Amino acid sequence: MKTLFVMLSILSLAIAQQSESLKYLQYDTDVISPAEYKTRRDSVMKMIGQDAVAVFYAGPERMRNADVDFLYRQADNFFYLTGFTEPNALLILVPKGTTVKLNDSMTQTVNEILFVQNRNPLAESWTGRRYGIEGAMNLIGVQAALTNDKFKTTFQRMLFSGIKYLYAQPVTSDVSGELRELVQPIQSFVDNVKVRNTKIEMRDPNAMIHTMRVIKSPEEIAMLRKATEISVVAHNQAMMSVEPGMYEYELQGLYQYVFQRQGSEYYGYPCINGAGENSVILHYNTNRKKINNGDIVLSDCAAEYRGYSSDVTRSYPANGKFTKEQKEIYQIVLNAQKAGIGAAKPGVKWSDVSAAADSVIADGLYNLGITKTKTGMGFKKFYNHGLGHPVGLNVHDVGQATLVAGMLYTVEPGIYIPENSDGVDPKYWNIGIRIEDVILVTETGNENLSAGSPREISEIESLMKKKGIGNQPLK
Ligand code: GLY
Ligand code: MN
Ligand code: MN
């Protein structure tokens, strides 16, 4: 009896210690609820049916150089289904249910199993605390979690469970290291499908998840709204702070500081801060040049918040006053953007929203003598990208041709006139303007989520008279 009491005390102490460490795993409390992730997994199971099993795996870790990795970021689809941020994880969904041995004394019938890295005090003392199976079940809210060394046998058991369809993400070439080992059973199934003459049909589940991601839930909209509001504050601080003599990278640093100061964990994509000749390069992001008096500065920078990325661009004069030519180009882009935003509402095709902006740019460039004909695609030489794209877990998120309430799109026309542009008056050279806002399609039209950052010329000039936090002396 006494021995039993001692054993139970040790066990409960061990459990208490384990649970104790869980409290350090999630400092952010404003995350999408486990219940919403569960609803998404349930939807997948409903779609694939009782004759199928679905398998998903985490995004790969990526090397920056030698033994230095990029900061780990979960794959979009895996995150969408789990909210799980650790690498080397897999998810199996089993609509008809399967039994799982959770520990020596507990076997349970479940529909979902998350396979996670094991707890490892030494590894955790270097690279951070892990959820382990307890954290995965208690905090992520999956019915069952097992350590990832159990994936192979569980997956193989699924193949012999009488299923007709296996929904498994193809193993891509960027999967390496421990993850490659873990996904090997999926690859073996693919490689041996002909030899084994299996009746199981393999299907790619990615398209299904992409369709689910098109219309954002209220919780997702809240994340994108927050990511956008954070980005707006950064743009406004940048406009108040920039001055000739600063370097593009200082401006980039200011954006990133303001993002993180407000709780964003990362930027949605590398900051684009192009001044003068760099303003005409669409995705310029080396950001090394000194910003000169008279330069236009194109800043395309936005925060990621709880995995959701905004995408906002403002173009402003380094010295706070647009030149006549900068104003002329800017006003065309702004008018095009207004035409695009004005056209965006449920039921409208994105191609029609684009066309509304295109015709403003085509007319504007012709009127300034920059293009020689009003019709045709000549204007595309100076506006060589699309009007916009959906945002979500990826800055260039999945979408569809017709707008529906709950979709979020960027509207981002631009005009870029490189030096030595043939037949263009040199006074317009090295002017690149893009104005990019995030709009939420609503039942009645749309809402501009980045409207808090000014776009009108007079409003920008007036904001730029104020001082920001970005050009204070460091010592
Ligand atoms: N920031 C990239 C883009 O605007 O699409
Ligand atoms: Mn964009
Ligand atoms: Mn952008």
Short mmCIF file of N, CA and C in Angstrom, two decimals, residues 242-370:
data_model
loop_
_atom_site.label_atom_id
_atom_site.label_comp_id
_atom_site.label_asym_id
_atom_site.label_seq_id
_atom_site.Cartn_x
_atom_site.Cartn_y
_atom_site.Cartn_z
N VAL A 242 11.41 59.51 -42.35
CA VAL A 242 12.38 59.49 -43.47
C VAL A 242 12.92 60.90 -43.74
N GLU A 243 14.18 60.96 -44.12
CA GLU A 243 14.76 62.22 -44.56
C GLU A 243 15.97 61.92 -45.44
N PRO A 244 16.29 62.84 -46.35
CA PRO A 244 17.46 62.61 -47.21
C PRO A 244 18.69 62.37 -46.34
N GLY A 245 19.53 61.43 -46.79
CA GLY A 245 20.73 61.08 -46.02
C GLY A 245 20.57 59.77 -45.27
N MET A 246 19.33 59.39 -44.98
CA MET A 246 19.11 58.07 -44.37
C MET A 246 19.39 56.99 -45.42
N TYR A 247 19.60 55.80 -44.97
CA TYR A 247 19.77 54.67 -45.89
C TYR A 247 18.46 53.88 -45.95
N GLU A 248 18.30 53.23 -47.11
CA GLU A 248 17.09 52.41 -47.28
C GLU A 248 16.97 51.39 -46.14
N TYR A 249 18.10 50.83 -45.72
CA TYR A 249 18.03 49.81 -44.66
C TYR A 249 17.60 50.38 -43.32
N GLU A 250 17.84 51.69 -43.10
CA GLU A 250 17.38 52.29 -41.84
C GLU A 250 15.85 52.31 -41.82
N LEU A 251 15.31 52.60 -42.98
CA LEU A 251 13.85 52.63 -43.10
C LEU A 251 13.28 51.22 -42.90
N GLN A 252 13.95 50.25 -43.51
CA GLN A 252 13.55 48.84 -43.32
C GLN A 252 13.58 48.48 -41.84
N GLY A 253 14.65 48.86 -41.16
CA GLY A 253 14.77 48.57 -39.72
C GLY A 253 13.66 49.21 -38.92
N LEU A 254 13.28 50.41 -39.32
CA LEU A 254 12.19 51.09 -38.61
C LEU A 254 10.89 50.32 -38.78
N TYR A 255 10.59 49.91 -40.02
CA TYR A 255 9.37 49.12 -40.24
C TYR A 255 9.37 47.88 -39.36
N GLN A 256 10.48 47.16 -39.40
CA GLN A 256 10.52 45.88 -38.69
C GLN A 256 10.44 46.09 -37.17
N TYR A 257 11.04 47.15 -36.70
CA TYR A 257 10.95 47.47 -35.27
C TYR A 257 9.49 47.77 -34.89
N VAL A 258 8.84 48.56 -35.71
CA VAL A 258 7.46 48.93 -35.38
C VAL A 258 6.54 47.71 -35.47
N PHE A 259 6.82 46.81 -36.40
CA PHE A 259 6.02 45.57 -36.46
C PHE A 259 6.17 44.81 -35.14
N GLN A 260 7.42 44.58 -34.77
CA GLN A 260 7.65 43.73 -33.59
C GLN A 260 7.25 44.43 -32.30
N ARG A 261 7.38 45.74 -32.29
CA ARG A 261 6.98 46.48 -31.09
C ARG A 261 5.49 46.29 -30.81
N GLN A 262 4.74 45.98 -31.88
CA GLN A 262 3.30 45.78 -31.71
C GLN A 262 2.90 44.30 -31.67
N GLY A 263 3.88 43.43 -31.52
CA GLY A 263 3.54 42.02 -31.31
C GLY A 263 3.56 41.15 -32.54
N SER A 264 3.89 41.74 -33.70
CA SER A 264 4.01 40.89 -34.89
C SER A 264 5.25 40.01 -34.72
N GLU A 265 5.14 38.75 -35.14
CA GLU A 265 6.27 37.85 -34.94
C GLU A 265 7.28 37.93 -36.08
N TYR A 266 6.88 38.47 -37.21
CA TYR A 266 7.77 38.50 -38.38
C TYR A 266 7.15 39.41 -39.42
N TYR A 267 7.90 39.67 -40.48
CA TYR A 267 7.30 40.38 -41.61
C TYR A 267 6.70 39.35 -42.56
N GLY A 268 5.70 39.75 -43.31
CA GLY A 268 5.03 38.81 -44.20
C GLY A 268 5.86 38.43 -45.40
N TYR A 269 6.84 39.30 -45.75
CA TYR A 269 7.73 39.11 -46.90
C TYR A 269 8.84 40.14 -46.70
N PRO A 270 9.99 39.94 -47.31
CA PRO A 270 11.08 40.89 -47.08
C PRO A 270 10.69 42.32 -47.47
N CYS A 271 11.01 43.27 -46.61
CA CYS A 271 10.66 44.68 -46.84
C CYS A 271 11.29 45.21 -48.13
N ILE A 272 10.48 45.92 -48.89
CA ILE A 272 10.96 46.56 -50.11
C ILE A 272 11.04 48.05 -49.82
N ASN A 273 12.25 48.61 -49.78
CA ASN A 273 12.40 50.05 -49.54
C ASN A 273 13.30 50.61 -50.62
N GLY A 274 12.70 50.98 -51.74
CA GLY A 274 13.48 51.44 -52.89
C GLY A 274 13.38 52.94 -53.07
N ALA A 275 14.52 53.61 -53.07
CA ALA A 275 14.53 55.07 -53.28
C ALA A 275 15.07 55.38 -54.67
N GLY A 276 14.51 56.42 -55.30
CA GLY A 276 15.02 56.86 -56.61
C GLY A 276 15.04 55.73 -57.62
N GLU A 277 16.25 55.43 -58.12
CA GLU A 277 16.36 54.39 -59.17
C GLU A 277 15.87 53.01 -58.70
N ASN A 278 15.80 52.81 -57.40
CA ASN A 278 15.33 51.51 -56.90
C ASN A 278 13.81 51.44 -56.75
N SER A 279 13.16 52.60 -56.83
CA SER A 279 11.70 52.60 -56.69
C SER A 279 11.03 51.91 -57.88
N VAL A 280 11.78 51.75 -58.99
CA VAL A 280 11.17 51.16 -60.19
C VAL A 280 11.34 49.64 -60.24
N ILE A 281 12.01 49.08 -59.23
CA ILE A 281 12.24 47.63 -59.21
C ILE A 281 11.19 47.00 -58.30
N LEU A 282 10.34 46.16 -58.89
CA LEU A 282 9.12 45.72 -58.18
C LEU A 282 9.41 45.09 -56.82
N HIS A 283 10.33 44.14 -56.78
CA HIS A 283 10.62 43.46 -55.53
C HIS A 283 12.06 43.70 -55.09
N TYR A 284 12.50 44.95 -55.19
CA TYR A 284 13.83 45.34 -54.69
C TYR A 284 13.84 45.15 -53.18
N ASN A 285 14.77 44.37 -52.65
CA ASN A 285 14.78 44.25 -51.19
C ASN A 285 16.18 44.14 -50.58
N THR A 286 17.19 44.55 -51.36
CA THR A 286 18.52 44.59 -50.74
C THR A 286 18.64 45.85 -49.87
N ASN A 287 17.99 46.92 -50.26
CA ASN A 287 17.84 48.11 -49.40
C ASN A 287 19.17 48.68 -48.89
N ARG A 288 20.14 48.89 -49.79
CA ARG A 288 21.47 49.36 -49.35
C ARG A 288 21.75 50.82 -49.70
N LYS A 289 20.93 51.45 -50.51
CA LYS A 289 21.28 52.77 -51.04
C LYS A 289 21.00 53.90 -50.05
N LYS A 290 21.79 54.97 -50.18
CA LYS A 290 21.49 56.19 -49.41
C LYS A 290 20.31 56.89 -50.09
N ILE A 291 19.40 57.37 -49.30
CA ILE A 291 18.21 58.05 -49.83
C ILE A 291 18.57 59.52 -50.07
N ASN A 292 18.37 59.98 -51.31
CA ASN A 292 18.79 61.34 -51.66
C ASN A 292 17.62 62.31 -51.65
N ASN A 293 17.97 63.59 -51.50
CA ASN A 293 16.98 64.64 -51.63
C ASN A 293 16.37 64.55 -53.04
N GLY A 294 15.07 64.59 -53.14
CA GLY A 294 14.42 64.50 -54.45
C GLY A 294 14.00 63.08 -54.81
N ASP A 295 14.50 62.08 -54.09
CA ASP A 295 14.09 60.70 -54.38
C ASP A 295 12.64 60.47 -53.98
N ILE A 296 11.96 59.66 -54.77
CA ILE A 296 10.69 59.08 -54.29
C ILE A 296 11.07 57.77 -53.61
N VAL A 297 10.41 57.45 -52.52
CA VAL A 297 10.72 56.21 -51.79
C VAL A 297 9.50 55.31 -51.87
N LEU A 298 9.68 54.13 -52.45
CA LEU A 298 8.58 53.17 -52.52
C LEU A 298 8.82 52.13 -51.42
N SER A 299 7.92 52.08 -50.46
CA SER A 299 8.06 51.12 -49.35
C SER A 299 6.89 50.15 -49.36
N ASP A 300 7.21 48.90 -49.66
CA ASP A 300 6.21 47.83 -49.69
C ASP A 300 6.57 46.90 -48.52
N CYS A 301 5.95 47.14 -47.37
CA CYS A 301 6.33 46.43 -46.14
C CYS A 301 5.07 46.13 -45.34
N ALA A 302 4.98 44.93 -44.84
CA ALA A 302 3.81 44.60 -44.01
C ALA A 302 4.13 43.48 -43.04
N ALA A 303 3.38 43.49 -41.96
CA ALA A 303 3.61 42.55 -40.87
C ALA A 303 2.86 41.25 -41.08
N GLU A 304 3.41 40.21 -40.44
CA GLU A 304 2.68 38.95 -40.29
C GLU A 304 2.22 38.89 -38.83
N TYR A 305 0.99 38.47 -38.63
CA TYR A 305 0.47 38.38 -37.26
C TYR A 305 -0.21 37.03 -37.08
N ARG A 306 0.35 36.24 -36.17
CA ARG A 306 -0.16 34.89 -35.88
C ARG A 306 -0.29 34.08 -37.17
N GLY A 307 0.69 34.30 -38.06
CA GLY A 307 0.75 33.51 -39.30
C GLY A 307 0.07 34.17 -40.48
N TYR A 308 -0.67 35.26 -40.27
CA TYR A 308 -1.42 35.90 -41.36
C TYR A 308 -0.70 37.17 -41.82
N SER A 309 -0.49 37.28 -43.12
CA SER A 309 0.31 38.39 -43.65
C SER A 309 -0.53 39.47 -44.30
N SER A 310 -0.23 40.70 -43.93
CA SER A 310 -0.79 41.84 -44.64
C SER A 310 0.15 42.19 -45.81
N ASP A 311 -0.16 43.23 -46.56
CA ASP A 311 0.65 43.63 -47.71
C ASP A 311 0.27 45.06 -48.08
N VAL A 312 1.10 46.02 -47.64
CA VAL A 312 0.74 47.43 -47.81
C VAL A 312 1.92 48.18 -48.41
N THR A 313 1.65 49.05 -49.38
CA THR A 313 2.70 49.88 -49.98
C THR A 313 2.32 51.35 -49.92
N ARG A 314 3.29 52.16 -49.56
CA ARG A 314 3.14 53.60 -49.69
C ARG A 314 4.36 54.14 -50.42
N SER A 315 4.15 55.18 -51.23
CA SER A 315 5.23 55.82 -51.98
C SER A 315 5.24 57.29 -51.56
N TYR A 316 6.38 57.77 -51.10
CA TYR A 316 6.42 59.14 -50.55
C TYR A 316 7.76 59.79 -50.86
N PRO A 317 7.77 61.13 -50.90
CA PRO A 317 9.02 61.83 -51.24
C PRO A 317 9.95 61.88 -50.04
N ALA A 318 11.24 61.63 -50.29
CA ALA A 318 12.22 61.58 -49.19
C ALA A 318 12.22 62.88 -48.38
N ASN A 319 12.04 63.99 -49.08
CA ASN A 319 12.15 65.28 -48.37
C ASN A 319 10.79 65.83 -47.93
N GLY A 320 9.75 65.04 -48.11
CA GLY A 320 8.43 65.46 -47.61
C GLY A 320 7.59 66.24 -48.60
N LYS A 321 8.15 66.60 -49.78
CA LYS A 321 7.36 67.35 -50.79
C LYS A 321 7.50 66.65 -52.13
N PHE A 322 6.39 66.24 -52.71
CA PHE A 322 6.42 65.63 -54.04
C PHE A 322 6.85 66.67 -55.07
N THR A 323 7.67 66.28 -56.07
CA THR A 323 7.93 67.17 -57.21
C THR A 323 6.69 67.16 -58.11
N LYS A 324 6.67 68.07 -59.06
CA LYS A 324 5.53 68.16 -59.98
C LYS A 324 5.34 66.81 -60.71
N GLU A 325 6.47 66.26 -61.18
CA GLU A 325 6.39 65.00 -61.95
C GLU A 325 5.98 63.83 -61.06
N GLN A 326 6.52 63.80 -59.86
CA GLN A 326 6.12 62.73 -58.93
C GLN A 326 4.62 62.82 -58.64
N LYS A 327 4.14 64.05 -58.48
CA LYS A 327 2.71 64.24 -58.22
C LYS A 327 1.87 63.73 -59.40
N GLU A 328 2.33 64.05 -60.60
CA GLU A 328 1.55 63.65 -61.79
C GLU A 328 1.41 62.12 -61.85
N ILE A 329 2.54 61.44 -61.66
CA ILE A 329 2.50 59.97 -61.72
C ILE A 329 1.68 59.43 -60.54
N TYR A 330 1.93 59.99 -59.37
CA TYR A 330 1.26 59.50 -58.16
C TYR A 330 -0.26 59.59 -58.32
N GLN A 331 -0.72 60.72 -58.86
CA GLN A 331 -2.17 60.93 -58.93
C GLN A 331 -2.83 59.93 -59.88
N ILE A 332 -2.13 59.55 -60.93
CA ILE A 332 -2.69 58.54 -61.84
C ILE A 332 -2.84 57.21 -61.09
N VAL A 333 -1.79 56.85 -60.36
CA VAL A 333 -1.83 55.56 -59.64
C VAL A 333 -2.94 55.59 -58.59
N LEU A 334 -3.06 56.72 -57.89
CA LEU A 334 -4.11 56.81 -56.86
C LEU A 334 -5.50 56.72 -57.49
N ASN A 335 -5.68 57.41 -58.61
CA ASN A 335 -6.99 57.35 -59.28
C ASN A 335 -7.30 55.92 -59.75
N ALA A 336 -6.25 55.25 -60.25
CA ALA A 336 -6.45 53.85 -60.70
C ALA A 336 -6.83 52.99 -59.51
N GLN A 337 -6.17 53.22 -58.38
CA GLN A 337 -6.47 52.40 -57.21
C GLN A 337 -7.91 52.65 -56.75
N LYS A 338 -8.31 53.91 -56.77
CA LYS A 338 -9.69 54.23 -56.36
C LYS A 338 -10.70 53.56 -57.29
N ALA A 339 -10.37 53.55 -58.58
CA ALA A 339 -11.28 52.89 -59.54
C ALA A 339 -11.38 51.40 -59.23
N GLY A 340 -10.23 50.79 -58.93
CA GLY A 340 -10.22 49.36 -58.60
C GLY A 340 -11.00 49.08 -57.33
N ILE A 341 -10.71 49.83 -56.28
CA ILE A 341 -11.40 49.60 -55.00
C ILE A 341 -12.90 49.84 -55.18
N GLY A 342 -13.24 50.86 -55.97
CA GLY A 342 -14.66 51.17 -56.20
C GLY A 342 -15.40 50.04 -56.88
N ALA A 343 -14.68 49.25 -57.66
CA ALA A 343 -15.34 48.18 -58.43
C ALA A 343 -15.43 46.87 -57.65
N ALA A 344 -14.70 46.77 -56.53
CA ALA A 344 -14.60 45.47 -55.83
C ALA A 344 -15.78 45.24 -54.90
N LYS A 345 -16.59 44.27 -55.26
CA LYS A 345 -17.72 43.87 -54.40
C LYS A 345 -18.13 42.43 -54.74
N PRO A 346 -18.93 41.81 -53.89
CA PRO A 346 -19.29 40.41 -54.16
C PRO A 346 -19.91 40.22 -55.54
N GLY A 347 -19.56 39.15 -56.19
CA GLY A 347 -20.15 38.82 -57.49
C GLY A 347 -19.36 39.36 -58.66
N VAL A 348 -18.42 40.27 -58.41
CA VAL A 348 -17.65 40.87 -59.50
C VAL A 348 -16.40 40.03 -59.76
N LYS A 349 -16.05 39.90 -61.03
CA LYS A 349 -14.82 39.15 -61.37
C LYS A 349 -13.60 40.03 -61.10
N TRP A 350 -12.55 39.41 -60.58
CA TRP A 350 -11.32 40.17 -60.30
C TRP A 350 -10.78 40.79 -61.59
N SER A 351 -10.96 40.11 -62.72
CA SER A 351 -10.46 40.66 -63.99
C SER A 351 -11.17 41.98 -64.33
N ASP A 352 -12.43 42.12 -63.88
CA ASP A 352 -13.14 43.38 -64.14
C ASP A 352 -12.65 44.49 -63.21
N VAL A 353 -12.29 44.11 -61.98
CA VAL A 353 -11.71 45.10 -61.05
C VAL A 353 -10.38 45.60 -61.65
N SER A 354 -9.60 44.67 -62.16
CA SER A 354 -8.32 45.03 -62.78
C SER A 354 -8.52 45.95 -63.98
N ALA A 355 -9.52 45.62 -64.77
CA ALA A 355 -9.76 46.41 -65.99
C ALA A 355 -10.10 47.86 -65.64
N ALA A 356 -10.82 48.04 -64.52
CA ALA A 356 -11.20 49.39 -64.10
C ALA A 356 -9.95 50.21 -63.81
N ALA A 357 -8.96 49.60 -63.17
CA ALA A 357 -7.72 50.32 -62.85
C ALA A 357 -6.86 50.51 -64.11
N ASP A 358 -6.83 49.48 -64.95
CA ASP A 358 -6.01 49.53 -66.17
C ASP A 358 -6.34 50.75 -67.02
N SER A 359 -7.64 50.99 -67.19
CA SER A 359 -8.00 52.05 -68.14
C SER A 359 -7.59 53.42 -67.58
N VAL A 360 -7.58 53.58 -66.25
CA VAL A 360 -7.14 54.86 -65.68
C VAL A 360 -5.63 55.05 -65.95
N ILE A 361 -4.88 53.98 -65.79
CA ILE A 361 -3.43 54.08 -66.02
C ILE A 361 -3.14 54.32 -67.50
N ALA A 362 -3.85 53.59 -68.35
CA ALA A 362 -3.63 53.76 -69.80
C ALA A 362 -3.90 55.21 -70.21
N ASP A 363 -5.01 55.76 -69.76
CA ASP A 363 -5.36 57.16 -70.09
C ASP A 363 -4.32 58.12 -69.52
N GLY A 364 -3.97 57.90 -68.26
CA GLY A 364 -3.07 58.82 -67.57
C GLY A 364 -1.70 58.89 -68.24
N LEU A 365 -1.16 57.75 -68.58
CA LEU A 365 0.18 57.73 -69.20
C LEU A 365 0.13 58.39 -70.58
N TYR A 366 -0.96 58.15 -71.28
CA TYR A 366 -1.11 58.77 -72.61
C TYR A 366 -1.20 60.29 -72.48
N ASN A 367 -1.99 60.74 -71.52
CA ASN A 367 -2.17 62.18 -71.34
C ASN A 367 -0.87 62.89 -70.98
N LEU A 368 0.05 62.18 -70.29
CA LEU A 368 1.34 62.79 -69.95
C LEU A 368 2.36 62.64 -71.09
N GLY A 369 1.97 61.96 -72.17
CA GLY A 369 2.89 61.76 -73.30
C GLY A 369 3.89 60.64 -73.06
N ILE A 370 3.65 59.85 -72.01
CA ILE A 370 4.61 58.76 -71.71
C ILE A 370 4.36 57.57 -72.63
#
